[in-house]
Amino acid sequence: SRFCFVPAPFHHPSTAAMKLLCAFSMGAAAVEFVVSSRSGMNLQPGTWTWDSPWNAVDMAVSISANSPQQKVMGFGGAFTEASAIHFKSLSAAKQEEVLELYFGRTGHQYTVGRVPINSCDFSPQSYSFDDAADDFEMAQFDKEVTHDRDNGMIDFVRAASTKAQSIGNNVVVYGSPWSPPSWMKTGNHAMVG
């Protein structure tokens, strides 16, 4: 069997789609997985054995090594405000454990990280780096990204990068806006418009 970490949006280990995704993506007859949930599951292990009535040929994926169409940059996740706040609240030993699990030699060895520009759905509240109405020239844009420095996100990204570099990897970090500032949206609200 192989290991498959089940991230959101899958919320329960009995979800057929989760099982199919893990088995299909890993080419395994049996898949081990872990699930965490608000209902009390905390990295709870499980095993699912392939017993589908479907013919394996019907689920084949053909890959032509002679005709590459795109390049995989790497694998990773998002550095959100929520993850930064929780990371910052951990002891130094637990922070190191998290970094090892995601970026270290014995972990997933992530090499890509997305950082939201402004707040996202994993932020305690909406914020923007330019709340000055009609500032289309971005003269008031917070180039120091003060909010993300204060909440620990910048330190989290740096720690992850350092951990990855310690095993010869680099973390590619890219910024991606979840929403424009409120003043740019209909209704003047970050979550609607």
Tab-separated table of C-alpha atoms in Angstrom:
chain	number	residue	atom	x	y	z
A	1	SER	CA	0.000	0.000	0.000
A	2	ARG	CA	0.983	3.625	-0.390
A	3	PHE	CA	0.337	6.746	1.637
A	4	CYS	CA	-2.080	9.475	0.647
A	5	PHE	CA	-2.638	12.605	2.741
A	6	VAL	CA	-6.219	13.760	2.361
A	7	PRO	CA	-6.480	17.561	2.281
A	8	ALA	CA	-9.578	19.728	1.938
A	9	PRO	CA	-12.101	19.561	0.311
A	10	PHE	CA	-12.429	15.916	1.345
A	11	HIS	CA	-13.906	15.804	4.814
A	12	HIS	CA	-14.389	12.132	5.581
A	13	PRO	CA	-12.459	8.953	4.771
A	14	SER	CA	-15.528	7.167	3.399
A	15	THR	CA	-15.900	9.683	0.600
A	16	ALA	CA	-15.828	7.667	-2.608
A	17	ALA	CA	-14.246	10.498	-4.567
A	18	MET	CA	-11.370	10.738	-2.072
A	19	LYS	CA	-10.692	7.019	-2.293
A	20	LEU	CA	-10.849	7.043	-6.047
A	21	LEU	CA	-8.583	10.084	-6.295
A	22	CYS	CA	-5.963	8.558	-4.008
A	23	ALA	CA	-6.007	5.149	-5.663
A	24	PHE	CA	-6.103	6.563	-9.168
A	25	SER	CA	-3.381	9.140	-8.612
A	26	MET	CA	-1.077	6.702	-6.877
A	27	GLY	CA	-1.771	3.612	-8.990
A	28	ALA	CA	-2.238	1.575	-5.842
A	29	ALA	CA	-4.423	-1.427	-5.077
A	30	ALA	CA	-4.626	-0.330	-1.450
A	31	VAL	CA	-4.242	3.165	-0.094
A	32	GLU	CA	-3.419	4.319	3.409
A	33	PHE	CA	-4.716	7.753	4.331
A	34	VAL	CA	-5.046	10.139	7.254
A	35	VAL	CA	-7.919	12.494	7.938
A	36	SER	CA	-8.380	15.433	10.296
A	37	SER	CA	-11.745	17.045	10.914
A	38	ARG	CA	-13.582	19.396	13.225
A	39	SER	CA	-15.582	16.441	14.508
A	40	GLY	CA	-12.541	15.096	16.325
A	41	MET	CA	-10.475	13.170	13.799
A	42	ASN	CA	-6.871	14.179	14.279
A	43	LEU	CA	-4.602	12.559	11.698
A	44	GLN	CA	-6.725	9.412	12.062
A	45	PRO	CA	-5.309	6.628	9.854
A	46	GLY	CA	-7.341	4.405	7.590
A	47	THR	CA	-6.856	1.948	4.751
A	48	TRP	CA	-8.979	1.544	1.686
A	49	THR	CA	-8.637	-1.468	-0.594
A	50	TRP	CA	-9.426	-1.255	-4.271
A	51	ASP	CA	-12.645	-3.212	-4.809
A	52	SER	CA	-14.232	-1.225	-7.609
A	53	PRO	CA	-16.457	-3.029	-10.127
A	54	TRP	CA	-14.914	-0.832	-12.850
A	55	ASN	CA	-12.483	-2.290	-15.268
A	56	ALA	CA	-8.989	-0.924	-14.629
A	57	VAL	CA	-8.559	-0.419	-18.392
A	58	ASP	CA	-11.454	2.066	-18.344
A	59	MET	CA	-9.492	4.198	-15.891
A	60	ALA	CA	-6.151	4.174	-17.680
A	61	VAL	CA	-4.240	7.410	-18.203
A	62	SER	CA	-1.952	7.480	-21.197
A	63	ILE	CA	1.220	9.513	-20.866
A	64	SER	CA	3.473	10.069	-23.830
A	65	ALA	CA	7.042	10.747	-22.721
A	66	ASN	CA	7.888	11.587	-26.337
A	67	SER	CA	5.429	14.472	-26.485
A	68	PRO	CA	5.690	16.579	-23.330
A	69	GLN	CA	3.045	19.296	-23.172
A	70	GLN	CA	3.857	20.967	-19.880
A	71	LYS	CA	6.350	20.926	-17.055
A	72	VAL	CA	5.501	20.250	-13.421
A	73	MET	CA	7.059	23.003	-11.304
A	74	GLY	CA	6.729	20.982	-8.128
A	75	PHE	CA	4.183	20.270	-5.448
A	76	GLY	CA	3.168	22.315	-2.464
A	77	GLY	CA	0.429	24.267	-0.766
A	78	ALA	CA	-0.626	27.706	0.362
A	79	PHE	CA	0.904	29.883	3.044
A	80	THR	CA	-2.313	31.393	4.395
A	81	GLU	CA	-2.814	33.736	7.297
A	82	ALA	CA	-4.516	30.959	9.278
A	83	SER	CA	-1.579	28.588	8.777
A	84	ALA	CA	0.880	31.349	9.707
A	85	ILE	CA	-0.999	32.213	12.896
A	86	HIS	CA	-1.146	28.572	13.956
A	87	PHE	CA	2.496	27.975	13.023
A	88	LYS	CA	3.540	31.031	15.041
A	89	SER	CA	1.635	29.716	18.090
A	90	LEU	CA	3.582	26.421	18.137
A	91	SER	CA	6.642	25.723	20.246
A	92	ALA	CA	9.981	25.758	18.418
A	93	ALA	CA	10.049	21.937	18.495
A	94	LYS	CA	6.566	21.662	16.972
A	95	GLN	CA	7.425	24.277	14.332
A	96	GLU	CA	10.422	22.179	13.342
A	97	GLU	CA	8.192	19.090	13.192
A	98	VAL	CA	5.749	20.854	10.850
A	99	LEU	CA	8.581	22.098	8.631
A	100	GLU	CA	10.043	18.587	8.442
A	101	LEU	CA	6.661	17.057	7.573
A	102	TYR	CA	6.077	19.456	4.688
A	103	PHE	CA	9.510	20.549	3.471
A	104	GLY	CA	12.054	18.141	5.004
A	105	ARG	CA	13.809	15.011	3.801
A	106	THR	CA	11.411	12.646	5.615
A	107	GLY	CA	8.307	14.662	4.691
A	108	HIS	CA	6.519	15.708	1.518
A	109	GLN	CA	9.461	17.837	0.307
A	110	TYR	CA	7.165	20.603	-0.954
A	111	THR	CA	8.814	22.972	-3.414
A	112	VAL	CA	5.959	25.365	-4.284
A	113	GLY	CA	4.101	27.803	-2.045
A	114	ARG	CA	1.269	30.168	-2.896
A	115	VAL	CA	0.949	33.341	-0.838
A	116	PRO	CA	-2.331	35.224	-1.108
A	117	ILE	CA	-2.017	38.915	-1.905
A	118	ASN	CA	-4.431	40.524	0.568
A	119	SER	CA	-6.669	38.313	2.679
A	120	CYS	CA	-8.203	35.043	1.543
A	121	ASP	CA	-10.836	32.637	2.821
A	122	PHE	CA	-8.325	31.413	5.416
A	123	SER	CA	-7.898	34.825	7.045
A	124	PRO	CA	-9.581	35.765	10.337
A	125	GLN	CA	-10.793	38.981	8.702
A	126	SER	CA	-10.527	40.788	5.379
A	127	TYR	CA	-7.524	43.002	4.755
A	128	SER	CA	-5.804	44.567	1.812
A	129	PHE	CA	-2.405	46.098	1.131
A	130	ASP	CA	-4.077	49.142	-0.413
A	131	ASP	CA	-7.290	50.326	1.223
A	132	ALA	CA	-7.034	53.862	-0.212
A	133	ALA	CA	-10.108	54.321	-2.420
A	134	ASP	CA	-9.427	55.021	-6.099
A	135	ASP	CA	-5.670	54.420	-5.721
A	136	PHE	CA	-5.319	52.923	-9.202
A	137	GLU	CA	-1.673	54.017	-9.321
A	138	MET	CA	-1.109	51.974	-6.132
A	139	ALA	CA	0.708	54.882	-4.507
A	140	GLN	CA	-0.577	53.754	-1.092
A	141	PHE	CA	0.221	50.064	-1.604
A	142	ASP	CA	1.961	48.663	1.486
A	143	LYS	CA	5.204	47.497	-0.104
A	144	GLU	CA	6.389	46.300	3.309
A	145	VAL	CA	3.403	43.899	3.526
A	146	THR	CA	3.106	44.877	7.173
A	147	HIS	CA	0.055	42.727	7.857
A	148	ASP	CA	1.799	39.558	6.669
A	149	ARG	CA	4.969	40.399	8.594
A	150	ASP	CA	2.979	40.980	11.784
A	151	ASN	CA	0.903	37.798	11.516
A	152	GLY	CA	3.994	35.618	10.975
A	153	MET	CA	3.442	34.677	7.345
A	154	ILE	CA	6.756	36.096	6.126
A	155	ASP	CA	8.647	34.265	8.885
A	156	PHE	CA	6.761	31.055	8.032
A	157	VAL	CA	7.715	31.315	4.353
A	158	ARG	CA	11.346	32.005	5.264
A	159	ALA	CA	11.465	29.051	7.672
A	160	ALA	CA	9.984	26.748	5.024
A	161	SER	CA	12.449	27.978	2.436
A	162	THR	CA	15.369	27.447	4.811
A	163	LYS	CA	14.153	23.918	5.599
A	164	ALA	CA	13.827	23.050	1.911
A	165	GLN	CA	17.272	24.487	1.159
A	166	SER	CA	18.772	22.336	3.913
A	167	ILE	CA	18.066	19.280	1.723
A	168	GLY	CA	18.972	20.941	-1.582
A	169	ASN	CA	15.497	22.101	-2.625
A	170	ASN	CA	14.215	25.586	-3.318
A	171	VAL	CA	10.682	26.728	-2.600
A	172	VAL	CA	9.134	28.685	-5.460
A	173	VAL	CA	6.787	31.226	-3.881
A	174	TYR	CA	4.217	33.037	-5.948
A	175	GLY	CA	1.671	35.661	-4.991
A	176	SER	CA	-1.934	35.290	-5.997
A	177	PRO	CA	-4.763	37.712	-5.158
A	178	TRP	CA	-7.867	36.148	-3.650
A	179	SER	CA	-9.853	39.334	-4.012
A	180	PRO	CA	-9.134	42.920	-4.994
A	181	PRO	CA	-9.467	45.590	-2.303
A	182	SER	CA	-13.047	46.361	-1.252
A	183	TRP	CA	-13.013	49.776	-2.928
A	184	MET	CA	-12.543	48.077	-6.304
A	185	LYS	CA	-15.655	45.915	-5.899
A	186	THR	CA	-19.364	46.504	-6.287
A	187	GLY	CA	-20.831	46.922	-2.824
A	188	ASN	CA	-17.486	47.992	-1.324
A	189	HIS	CA	-17.018	44.616	0.419
A	190	ALA	CA	-14.189	42.097	-0.016
A	191	MET	CA	-16.440	39.043	0.159
A	192	VAL	CA	-19.073	40.130	-2.360
A	193	GLY	CA	-19.221	42.060	-5.618
